[in-house]
Amino acid sequence: MDGGGAEGELTAQETALYDRQIRVWGVDAQKRLSKAHVLVCGMNGTTIEFCKNIVLAGVGSLSLIDDHMVTEDDLNANFLIPPDGSIYGGRSRAEVCCESLKDFNPMVRVSVEKGDPSLIDGEFLEKFDIVVVSGASLKTKLFINENCRKRSKRIAFYAIDCKDSCGEIFVDLQKHSYVQKKPGGETAQQELTYPSLQEAISVRWNNLPKKTAKLYFAMRVLENYELSEGRSPGETTLSDTAAVLSRRKDMCDKMSLSESQIPTALMERLLAAGKKEHPPVCAILGGILGQEVIKSISCKGDPIKNFFYFDAADGKGVMEDIPPPPPTAN
């Protein structure tokens, strides 16, 4: 959403229901939130935490895309799916999650959109202010991010993934203006320009700070291997360790980075994770994403620019500002 004022007034029912959060971020922010339209592609343990948070916060509408049929494996991290096969049997993840989310806040419009995210029509995205993608291939994430950038209005794009005890969030707000609160209560208008996902992952590794999160590099190796082998996210396992480590060496050689920056133990953890999500990590990532989306919609508070990493091994969350590669000389 742009930085203009929010139109329309909150109803008496909305004002009463959202009284506590209005006291935190103000009436204008709540009005913006109530007019915002969010699309989530991929229903898993991480995105359902996010969906729960923004539905409770009072987003205008939430649309879900995930045609995959619910399986028992989904019950491990997705608390929106009842542990009763007679309820979820033969139904898609989006359908079951949609039904559950409506109970959290009847004032929010929650609906299901059918289709393959990798084939989303650009005009379809015009309906939304926020697009969140999870569990998708790199090719699909790049495709959706590019289409968001081609629209006539600004559409904020987020990609979020949980690999057992590790997680990554990517943010592209394009050109984002917001109010920054300074010590002493004073405020200042700020503006940030974000690179696309393609630009952010095209930066040569030897041009990045030495303290760049090891997870940034490890995730690039994994997605590069999956893309080249035609694998869906999570299909690469420990049996592929030798091939993945060989890919790590090739990429490090090409990017002039020491392989020690991508520990073998970390790569093995990501491979062992497969499609498994660790619920406590899902809650952390989903909570942070919810907070970031509310910042984007309300245009208040410093947003993440442009990657966030969490690793339960040390319990730390790290933000990484990965700039676009410098323009090539003619």
C-alpha atoms as a printed R data frame, in Angstrom:
    type eleno elety resid chain resno       x       y       z
1   ATOM     1    CA   MET     A     1   0.000   0.000   0.000
2   ATOM     2    CA   ASP     A     2   1.206   3.519  -0.681
3   ATOM     3    CA   GLY     A     3   2.012   6.156   1.877
4   ATOM     4    CA   GLY     A     4  -1.229   8.126   1.467
5   ATOM     5    CA   GLY     A     5  -3.835   8.435   4.194
6   ATOM     6    CA   ALA     A     6  -6.241   5.596   4.816
7   ATOM     7    CA   GLU     A     7  -9.743   6.161   3.489
8   ATOM     8    CA   GLY     A     8 -13.002   5.327   5.244
9   ATOM     9    CA   GLU     A     9 -13.799   5.103   8.915
10  ATOM    10    CA   LEU     A    10 -13.776   2.080  11.180
11  ATOM    11    CA   THR     A    11 -17.174   0.831  12.253
12  ATOM    12    CA   ALA     A    12 -18.143   0.935  15.924
13  ATOM    13    CA   GLN     A    13 -17.772  -2.854  16.003
14  ATOM    14    CA   GLU     A    14 -14.248  -2.668  14.561
15  ATOM    15    CA   THR     A    15 -13.248   0.099  16.957
16  ATOM    16    CA   ALA     A    16 -14.440  -1.940  19.929
17  ATOM    17    CA   LEU     A    17 -12.850  -5.201  18.743
18  ATOM    18    CA   TYR     A    18  -9.469  -3.666  17.900
19  ATOM    19    CA   ASP     A    19  -9.353  -1.186  20.780
20  ATOM    20    CA   ARG     A    20  -6.123  -2.547  22.310
21  ATOM    21    CA   GLN     A    21  -4.092  -2.524  19.120
22  ATOM    22    CA   ILE     A    22  -5.451   0.866  18.096
23  ATOM    23    CA   ARG     A    23  -3.885   2.152  21.313
24  ATOM    24    CA   VAL     A    24  -0.550   0.692  20.131
25  ATOM    25    CA   TRP     A    25  -0.376   1.699  16.455
26  ATOM    26    CA   GLY     A    26  -3.197   4.250  16.086
27  ATOM    27    CA   VAL     A    27  -6.485   4.580  14.224
28  ATOM    28    CA   ASP     A    28  -4.902   5.426  10.861
29  ATOM    29    CA   ALA     A    29  -2.804   2.237  10.905
30  ATOM    30    CA   GLN     A    30  -5.861   0.143  11.786
31  ATOM    31    CA   LYS     A    31  -7.842   1.710   8.945
32  ATOM    32    CA   ARG     A    32  -5.038   0.880   6.510
33  ATOM    33    CA   LEU     A    33  -4.980  -2.680   7.812
34  ATOM    34    CA   SER     A    34  -8.744  -3.079   7.426
35  ATOM    35    CA   LYS     A    35  -8.454  -2.080   3.749
36  ATOM    36    CA   ALA     A    36  -5.487  -4.320   2.927
37  ATOM    37    CA   HIS     A    37  -5.757  -7.466   0.813
38  ATOM    38    CA   VAL     A    38  -3.272 -10.272   1.405
39  ATOM    39    CA   LEU     A    39  -2.497 -13.340  -0.719
40  ATOM    40    CA   VAL     A    40  -0.688 -16.355   0.755
41  ATOM    41    CA   CYS     A    41   0.650 -19.070  -1.564
42  ATOM    42    CA   GLY     A    42   1.490 -22.264   0.322
43  ATOM    43    CA   MET     A    43  -0.180 -23.336   3.571
44  ATOM    44    CA   ASN     A    44   2.294 -24.810   6.035
45  ATOM    45    CA   GLY     A    45   3.300 -24.468   9.679
46  ATOM    46    CA   THR     A    46   4.985 -21.116   9.070
47  ATOM    47    CA   THR     A    47   2.348 -19.390   6.953
48  ATOM    48    CA   ILE     A    48  -0.548 -20.478   9.168
49  ATOM    49    CA   GLU     A    49   1.151 -18.709  12.090
50  ATOM    50    CA   PHE     A    50   1.351 -15.596   9.934
51  ATOM    51    CA   CYS     A    51  -2.266 -15.948   8.783
52  ATOM    52    CA   LYS     A    52  -3.489 -16.331  12.355
53  ATOM    53    CA   ASN     A    53  -1.656 -13.149  13.368
54  ATOM    54    CA   ILE     A    54  -2.960 -10.896  10.608
55  ATOM    55    CA   VAL     A    55  -6.504 -12.266  10.855
56  ATOM    56    CA   LEU     A    56  -6.539 -11.459  14.568
57  ATOM    57    CA   ALA     A    57  -5.059  -8.028  13.784
58  ATOM    58    CA   GLY     A    58  -7.982  -7.277  11.441
59  ATOM    59    CA   VAL     A    59  -6.645  -7.357   7.887
60  ATOM    60    CA   GLY     A    60  -9.269  -6.546   5.249
61  ATOM    61    CA   SER     A    61  -9.115  -9.838   3.387
62  ATOM    62    CA   LEU     A    62  -6.931 -12.932   3.189
63  ATOM    63    CA   SER     A    63  -6.813 -15.236   0.170
64  ATOM    64    CA   LEU     A    64  -5.165 -18.672   0.304
65  ATOM    65    CA   ILE     A    65  -3.676 -20.755  -2.505
66  ATOM    66    CA   ASP     A    66  -2.680 -24.382  -1.921
67  ATOM    67    CA   ASP     A    67  -4.387 -27.132  -3.893
68  ATOM    68    CA   HIS     A    68  -2.359 -29.950  -2.290
69  ATOM    69    CA   MET     A    69  -4.540 -32.478  -0.505
70  ATOM    70    CA   VAL     A    70  -4.070 -32.654   3.275
71  ATOM    71    CA   THR     A    71  -1.981 -35.601   4.495
72  ATOM    72    CA   GLU     A    72  -1.052 -36.820   7.953
73  ATOM    73    CA   ASP     A    73   2.367 -35.195   7.561
74  ATOM    74    CA   ASP     A    74   0.669 -31.784   7.513
75  ATOM    75    CA   LEU     A    75  -0.541 -32.314  11.074
76  ATOM    76    CA   ASN     A    76   2.998 -32.077  12.462
77  ATOM    77    CA   ALA     A    77   3.204 -28.283  12.230
78  ATOM    78    CA   ASN     A    78  -0.146 -27.035  10.908
79  ATOM    79    CA   PHE     A    79  -2.428 -26.513  13.917
80  ATOM    80    CA   LEU     A    80  -5.283 -25.253  11.707
81  ATOM    81    CA   ILE     A    81  -5.894 -28.785  10.425
82  ATOM    82    CA   PRO     A    82  -8.063 -30.874  12.824
83  ATOM    83    CA   PRO     A    83  -6.489 -34.280  13.616
84  ATOM    84    CA   ASP     A    84  -9.516 -36.054  12.201
85  ATOM    85    CA   GLY     A    85  -9.270 -37.687   8.790
86  ATOM    86    CA   SER     A    86 -13.028 -37.519   8.354
87  ATOM    87    CA   ILE     A    87 -12.768 -33.700   8.429
88  ATOM    88    CA   TYR     A    88  -9.736 -33.107   6.240
89  ATOM    89    CA   GLY     A    89  -9.907 -36.202   4.029
90  ATOM    90    CA   GLY     A    90 -10.081 -35.352   0.331
91  ATOM    91    CA   ARG     A    91  -9.782 -31.612   0.963
92  ATOM    92    CA   SER     A    92  -7.005 -29.183   0.083
93  ATOM    93    CA   ARG     A    93  -4.790 -27.470   2.643
94  ATOM    94    CA   ALA     A    94  -6.211 -24.097   1.628
95  ATOM    95    CA   GLU     A    95  -9.812 -25.226   2.097
96  ATOM    96    CA   VAL     A    96  -9.256 -26.692   5.560
97  ATOM    97    CA   CYS     A    97  -7.129 -23.767   6.765
98  ATOM    98    CA   CYS     A    98  -9.630 -21.249   5.398
99  ATOM    99    CA   GLU     A    99 -12.425 -22.810   7.425
100 ATOM   100    CA   SER     A   100 -10.383 -22.684  10.623
101 ATOM   101    CA   LEU     A   101  -9.148 -19.117  10.108
102 ATOM   102    CA   LYS     A   102 -12.690 -17.770   9.740
103 ATOM   103    CA   ASP     A   103 -13.324 -18.764  13.358
104 ATOM   104    CA   PHE     A   104 -10.461 -16.559  14.592
105 ATOM   105    CA   ASN     A   105 -12.107 -13.344  13.400
106 ATOM   106    CA   PRO     A   106 -15.478 -13.354  11.622
107 ATOM   107    CA   MET     A   107 -14.900  -9.739  10.540
108 ATOM   108    CA   VAL     A   108 -12.061 -10.724   8.195
109 ATOM   109    CA   ARG     A   109 -12.882 -12.097   4.751
110 ATOM   110    CA   VAL     A   110 -10.946 -15.343   4.280
111 ATOM   111    CA   SER     A   111 -11.254 -17.161   0.955
112 ATOM   112    CA   VAL     A   112  -9.628 -19.807  -1.227
113 ATOM   113    CA   GLU     A   113  -8.167 -19.203  -4.678
114 ATOM   114    CA   LYS     A   114  -7.509 -22.299  -6.767
115 ATOM   115    CA   GLY     A   115  -4.575 -22.708  -9.126
116 ATOM   116    CA   ASP     A   116  -0.853 -23.242  -9.449
117 ATOM   117    CA   PRO     A   117   1.205 -20.340  -7.973
118 ATOM   118    CA   SER     A   118   3.821 -20.885 -10.693
119 ATOM   119    CA   LEU     A   119   1.186 -19.917 -13.267
120 ATOM   120    CA   ILE     A   120  -0.326 -16.906 -11.509
121 ATOM   121    CA   ASP     A   121  -1.527 -14.298 -13.976
122 ATOM   122    CA   GLY     A   122  -0.062 -10.846 -13.401
123 ATOM   123    CA   GLU     A   123  -3.487  -9.187 -13.531
124 ATOM   124    CA   PHE     A   124  -4.683 -11.516 -10.766
125 ATOM   125    CA   LEU     A   125  -2.085  -9.961  -8.444
126 ATOM   126    CA   GLU     A   126  -3.605  -6.494  -8.923
127 ATOM   127    CA   LYS     A   127  -6.236  -7.425  -6.334
128 ATOM   128    CA   PHE     A   128  -3.644  -7.636  -3.561
129 ATOM   129    CA   ASP     A   129  -1.416  -5.319  -1.562
130 ATOM   130    CA   ILE     A   130   0.703  -8.077   0.006
131 ATOM   131    CA   VAL     A   131   1.855 -11.387  -1.501
132 ATOM   132    CA   VAL     A   132   3.455 -14.095   0.666
133 ATOM   133    CA   VAL     A   133   5.024 -17.203  -0.888
134 ATOM   134    CA   SER     A   134   6.214 -20.292   0.987
135 ATOM   135    CA   GLY     A   135   7.304 -23.812   0.082
136 ATOM   136    CA   ALA     A   136   7.781 -22.824  -3.556
137 ATOM   137    CA   SER     A   137  10.694 -23.419  -5.903
138 ATOM   138    CA   LEU     A   138  13.146 -20.620  -6.595
139 ATOM   139    CA   LYS     A   139  11.739 -20.393 -10.118
140 ATOM   140    CA   THR     A   140   8.215 -19.789  -8.764
141 ATOM   141    CA   LYS     A   141   9.375 -17.207  -6.225
142 ATOM   142    CA   LEU     A   142  11.281 -15.302  -8.899
143 ATOM   143    CA   PHE     A   143   8.280 -15.466 -11.242
144 ATOM   144    CA   ILE     A   144   5.815 -14.099  -8.675
145 ATOM   145    CA   ASN     A   145   8.227 -11.435  -7.421
146 ATOM   146    CA   GLU     A   146   8.816 -10.222 -10.983
147 ATOM   147    CA   ASN     A   147   5.072 -10.078 -11.656
148 ATOM   148    CA   CYS     A   148   4.499  -8.071  -8.463
149 ATOM   149    CA   ARG     A   149   7.055  -5.544  -9.691
150 ATOM   150    CA   LYS     A   150   5.376  -5.224 -13.092
151 ATOM   151    CA   ARG     A   151   2.044  -4.127 -11.665
152 ATOM   152    CA   SER     A   152   0.833  -0.526 -11.869
153 ATOM   153    CA   LYS     A   153   0.617  -0.324  -8.060
154 ATOM   154    CA   ARG     A   154   3.188  -1.311  -5.450
155 ATOM   155    CA   ILE     A   155   2.693  -4.878  -4.209
156 ATOM   156    CA   ALA     A   156   4.862  -5.952  -1.280
157 ATOM   157    CA   PHE     A   157   6.411  -9.390  -1.762
158 ATOM   158    CA   TYR     A   158   7.571 -11.796   0.960
159 ATOM   159    CA   ALA     A   159   9.086 -15.275   0.692
160 ATOM   160    CA   ILE     A   160   9.294 -17.325   3.882
161 ATOM   161    CA   ASP     A   161  10.566 -20.849   4.496
162 ATOM   162    CA   CYS     A   162  11.274 -23.034   7.515
163 ATOM   163    CA   LYS     A   163  13.760 -25.908   7.307
164 ATOM   164    CA   ASP     A   164  13.208 -27.674  10.635
165 ATOM   165    CA   SER     A   165  15.211 -25.513  13.076
166 ATOM   166    CA   CYS     A   166  16.261 -22.882  10.503
167 ATOM   167    CA   GLY     A   167  14.269 -20.209   8.759
168 ATOM   168    CA   GLU     A   168  14.559 -17.494   6.103
169 ATOM   169    CA   ILE     A   169  12.404 -14.481   5.219
170 ATOM   170    CA   PHE     A   170  12.964 -12.367   2.109
171 ATOM   171    CA   VAL     A   171  11.348  -8.936   1.761
172 ATOM   172    CA   ASP     A   172  10.820  -6.791  -1.345
173 ATOM   173    CA   LEU     A   173   8.874  -3.583  -0.679
174 ATOM   174    CA   GLN     A   174  10.212  -1.962  -3.874
175 ATOM   175    CA   LYS     A   175  10.213   1.745  -2.904
176 ATOM   176    CA   HIS     A   176   8.850   2.094   0.615
177 ATOM   177    CA   SER     A   177   8.150   5.310   2.547
178 ATOM   178    CA   TYR     A   178   7.494   5.088   6.263
179 ATOM   179    CA   VAL     A   179   7.542   6.998   9.535
180 ATOM   180    CA   GLN     A   180  10.516   6.260  11.758
181 ATOM   181    CA   LYS     A   181  10.186   6.914  15.485
182 ATOM   182    CA   LYS     A   182  13.335   8.374  17.024
183 ATOM   183    CA   PRO     A   183  14.491   8.496  20.648
184 ATOM   184    CA   GLY     A   184  12.589  11.187  22.492
185 ATOM   185    CA   GLY     A   185   9.360  10.571  20.608
186 ATOM   186    CA   GLU     A   186  10.220  12.559  17.487
187 ATOM   187    CA   THR     A   187   9.360  11.091  14.073
188 ATOM   188    CA   ALA     A   188  10.987  11.354  10.656
189 ATOM   189    CA   GLN     A   189   9.903  10.343   7.174
190 ATOM   190    CA   GLN     A   190  12.192   7.708   5.642
191 ATOM   191    CA   GLU     A   191  12.377   5.964   2.286
192 ATOM   192    CA   LEU     A   192  14.002   2.656   1.358
193 ATOM   193    CA   THR     A   193  14.579   1.106  -2.059
194 ATOM   194    CA   TYR     A   194  14.627  -2.698  -2.228
195 ATOM   195    CA   PRO     A   195  16.210  -4.995  -4.796
196 ATOM   196    CA   SER     A   196  14.191  -7.796  -6.348
197 ATOM   197    CA   LEU     A   197  14.854 -11.384  -5.290
198 ATOM   198    CA   GLN     A   198  16.753 -11.960  -8.530
199 ATOM   199    CA   GLU     A   199  18.965  -8.943  -7.868
200 ATOM   200    CA   ALA     A   200  19.549  -9.905  -4.232
201 ATOM   201    CA   ILE     A   201  20.727 -13.438  -4.997
202 ATOM   202    CA   SER     A   202  22.871 -12.315  -7.931
203 ATOM   203    CA   VAL     A   203  25.364 -10.427  -5.759
204 ATOM   204    CA   ARG     A   204  28.830 -11.961  -5.800
205 ATOM   205    CA   TRP     A   205  29.523 -13.541  -2.427
206 ATOM   206    CA   ASN     A   206  32.988 -12.064  -2.129
207 ATOM   207    CA   ASN     A   207  31.379  -8.592  -2.243
208 ATOM   208    CA   LEU     A   208  29.328  -9.281   0.896
209 ATOM   209    CA   PRO     A   209  30.507  -8.540   4.462
210 ATOM   210    CA   LYS     A   210  32.506 -11.342   6.098
211 ATOM   211    CA   LYS     A   211  29.911 -11.582   8.876
212 ATOM   212    CA   THR     A   212  27.041 -12.331   6.466
213 ATOM   213    CA   ALA     A   213  24.860 -15.106   7.923
214 ATOM   214    CA   LYS     A   214  26.032 -18.568   6.901
215 ATOM   215    CA   LEU     A   215  22.395 -19.497   6.343
216 ATOM   216    CA   TYR     A   216  22.218 -16.978   3.487
217 ATOM   217    CA   PHE     A   217  24.892 -18.882   1.568
218 ATOM   218    CA   ALA     A   218  23.605 -22.327   2.570
219 ATOM   219    CA   MET     A   219  20.074 -21.551   1.342
220 ATOM   220    CA   ARG     A   220  21.465 -20.327  -1.985
221 ATOM   221    CA   VAL     A   221  23.394 -23.574  -2.467
222 ATOM   222    CA   LEU     A   222  20.337 -25.689  -1.666
223 ATOM   223    CA   GLU     A   223  17.933 -23.797  -3.915
224 ATOM   224    CA   ASN     A   224  20.490 -23.736  -6.732
225 ATOM   225    CA   TYR     A   225  20.868 -27.511  -6.515
226 ATOM   226    CA   GLU     A   226  17.088 -28.055  -6.395
227 ATOM   227    CA   LEU     A   227  16.586 -25.778  -9.395
228 ATOM   228    CA   SER     A   228  19.220 -27.506 -11.518
229 ATOM   229    CA   GLU     A   229  17.962 -30.978 -10.606
230 ATOM   230    CA   GLY     A   230  14.280 -30.122 -11.056
231 ATOM   231    CA   ARG     A   231  13.526 -30.924  -7.413
232 ATOM   232    CA   SER     A   232  10.677 -29.436  -5.404
233 ATOM   233    CA   PRO     A   233  11.649 -27.823  -2.085
234 ATOM   234    CA   GLY     A   234  12.250 -30.487   0.554
235 ATOM   235    CA   GLU     A   235  12.816 -33.326  -1.918
236 ATOM   236    CA   THR     A   236  16.596 -33.112  -1.543
237 ATOM   237    CA   THR     A   237  17.746 -35.292   1.364
238 ATOM   238    CA   LEU     A   238  20.874 -36.547   3.128
239 ATOM   239    CA   SER     A   239  21.340 -39.087   0.339
240 ATOM   240    CA   ASP     A   240  22.212 -36.101  -1.874
241 ATOM   241    CA   THR     A   241  24.905 -34.798   0.479
242 ATOM   242    CA   ALA     A   242  27.869 -35.531  -1.811
243 ATOM   243    CA   ALA     A   243  26.236 -33.848  -4.811
244 ATOM   244    CA   VAL     A   244  25.140 -30.820  -2.762
245 ATOM   245    CA   LEU     A   245  28.621 -30.380  -1.263
246 ATOM   246    CA   SER     A   246  30.061 -30.570  -4.764
247 ATOM   247    CA   ARG     A   247  27.643 -27.794  -5.779
248 ATOM   248    CA   ARG     A   248  28.788 -25.807  -2.734
249 ATOM   249    CA   LYS     A   249  32.400 -26.088  -3.893
250 ATOM   250    CA   ASP     A   250  31.526 -25.016  -7.436
251 ATOM   251    CA   MET     A   251  29.570 -21.975  -6.222
252 ATOM   252    CA   CYS     A   252  32.232 -20.962  -3.698
253 ATOM   253    CA   ASP     A   253  34.939 -21.221  -6.354
254 ATOM   254    CA   LYS     A   254  32.869 -19.134  -8.746
255 ATOM   255    CA   MET     A   255  32.045 -16.530  -6.063
256 ATOM   256    CA   SER     A   256  35.576 -16.475  -4.524
257 ATOM   257    CA   LEU     A   257  34.273 -17.500  -1.098
258 ATOM   258    CA   SER     A   258  35.854 -19.948   1.320
259 ATOM   259    CA   GLU     A   259  33.815 -23.137   1.779
260 ATOM   260    CA   SER     A   260  34.264 -22.665   5.533
261 ATOM   261    CA   GLN     A   261  31.591 -19.944   5.295
262 ATOM   262    CA   ILE     A   262  29.076 -22.718   4.557
263 ATOM   263    CA   PRO     A   263  29.771 -25.414   7.173
264 ATOM   264    CA   THR     A   264  29.120 -29.002   6.138
265 ATOM   265    CA   ALA     A   265  27.194 -29.531   9.382
266 ATOM   266    CA   LEU     A   266  24.799 -26.722   8.431
267 ATOM   267    CA   MET     A   267  24.218 -28.147   4.953
268 ATOM   268    CA   GLU     A   268  23.545 -31.574   6.487
269 ATOM   269    CA   ARG     A   269  20.988 -30.068   8.865
270 ATOM   270    CA   LEU     A   270  19.137 -28.461   5.968
271 ATOM   271    CA   LEU     A   271  19.206 -31.701   3.976
272 ATOM   272    CA   ALA     A   272  18.039 -33.760   6.960
273 ATOM   273    CA   ALA     A   273  15.120 -31.369   7.443
274 ATOM   274    CA   GLY     A   274  13.483 -32.252   4.127
275 ATOM   275    CA   LYS     A   275   9.987 -30.774   4.345
276 ATOM   276    CA   LYS     A   276   9.919 -30.938   8.148
277 ATOM   277    CA   GLU     A   277   9.092 -27.767  10.082
278 ATOM   278    CA   HIS     A   278   9.798 -27.230  13.789
279 ATOM   279    CA   PRO     A   279   6.611 -25.670  15.294
280 ATOM   280    CA   PRO     A   280   8.421 -23.282  17.710
281 ATOM   281    CA   VAL     A   281  10.481 -21.944  14.793
282 ATOM   282    CA   CYS     A   282   7.308 -21.629  12.709
283 ATOM   283    CA   ALA     A   283   5.780 -19.507  15.484
284 ATOM   284    CA   ILE     A   284   8.823 -17.214  15.574
285 ATOM   285    CA   LEU     A   285   8.998 -16.778  11.798
286 ATOM   286    CA   GLY     A   286   5.228 -16.336  11.445
287 ATOM   287    CA   GLY     A   287   5.209 -13.765  14.244
288 ATOM   288    CA   ILE     A   288   8.012 -11.752  12.682
289 ATOM   289    CA   LEU     A   289   6.405 -11.872   9.243
290 ATOM   290    CA   GLY     A   290   3.088 -10.717  10.705
291 ATOM   291    CA   GLN     A   291   4.839  -7.792  12.366
292 ATOM   292    CA   GLU     A   292   6.645  -6.891   9.132
293 ATOM   293    CA   VAL     A   293   3.492  -6.978   7.033
294 ATOM   294    CA   ILE     A   294   1.696  -4.720   9.513
295 ATOM   295    CA   LYS     A   295   4.653  -2.301   9.331
296 ATOM   296    CA   SER     A   296   4.432  -2.312   5.541
297 ATOM   297    CA   ILE     A   297   0.692  -1.677   5.498
298 ATOM   298    CA   SER     A   298   0.715   0.974   8.228
299 ATOM   299    CA   CYS     A   299   3.916   2.664   6.931
300 ATOM   300    CA   LYS     A   300   5.149   2.833  10.513
301 ATOM   301    CA   GLY     A   301   8.382   1.419  11.912
302 ATOM   302    CA   ASP     A   302  11.685   0.275  10.420
303 ATOM   303    CA   PRO     A   303  11.074  -2.737   8.153
304 ATOM   304    CA   ILE     A   304  13.455  -5.635   7.527
305 ATOM   305    CA   LYS     A   305  15.744  -4.953   4.576
306 ATOM   306    CA   ASN     A   306  15.859  -7.452   3.049
307 ATOM   307    CA   PHE     A   307  16.620 -10.914   4.554
308 ATOM   308    CA   PHE     A   308  15.958 -12.335   8.006
309 ATOM   309    CA   TYR     A   309  17.438 -15.568   9.353
310 ATOM   310    CA   PHE     A   310  16.700 -17.604  12.454
311 ATOM   311    CA   ASP     A   311  18.575 -20.652  13.698
312 ATOM   312    CA   ALA     A   312  17.345 -22.495  16.775
313 ATOM   313    CA   ALA     A   313  20.881 -23.865  17.263
314 ATOM   314    CA   ASP     A   314  21.947 -20.514  18.736
315 ATOM   315    CA   GLY     A   315  18.515 -18.934  19.187
316 ATOM   316    CA   LYS     A   316  19.518 -15.831  17.241
317 ATOM   317    CA   GLY     A   317  17.684 -13.849  14.615
318 ATOM   318    CA   VAL     A   318  19.810 -11.948  12.100
319 ATOM   319    CA   MET     A   319  18.882  -9.325   9.511
320 ATOM   320    CA   GLU     A   320  20.967  -9.101   6.353
321 ATOM   321    CA   ASP     A   321  20.815  -6.139   3.978
322 ATOM   322    CA   ILE     A   322  21.859  -7.671   0.654
323 ATOM   323    CA   PRO     A   323  22.160  -4.882  -1.929
324 ATOM   324    CA   PRO     A   324  21.654  -5.321  -5.674
325 ATOM   325    CA   PRO     A   325  24.795  -6.018  -7.688
326 ATOM   326    CA   PRO     A   326  26.538  -2.898  -9.022
327 ATOM   327    CA   PRO     A   327  25.609  -1.950 -12.592
328 ATOM   328    CA   THR     A   328  27.916  -3.367 -15.215
329 ATOM   329    CA   ALA     A   329  30.013  -0.942 -17.211
330 ATOM   330    CA   ASN     A   330  29.141  -0.534 -20.880
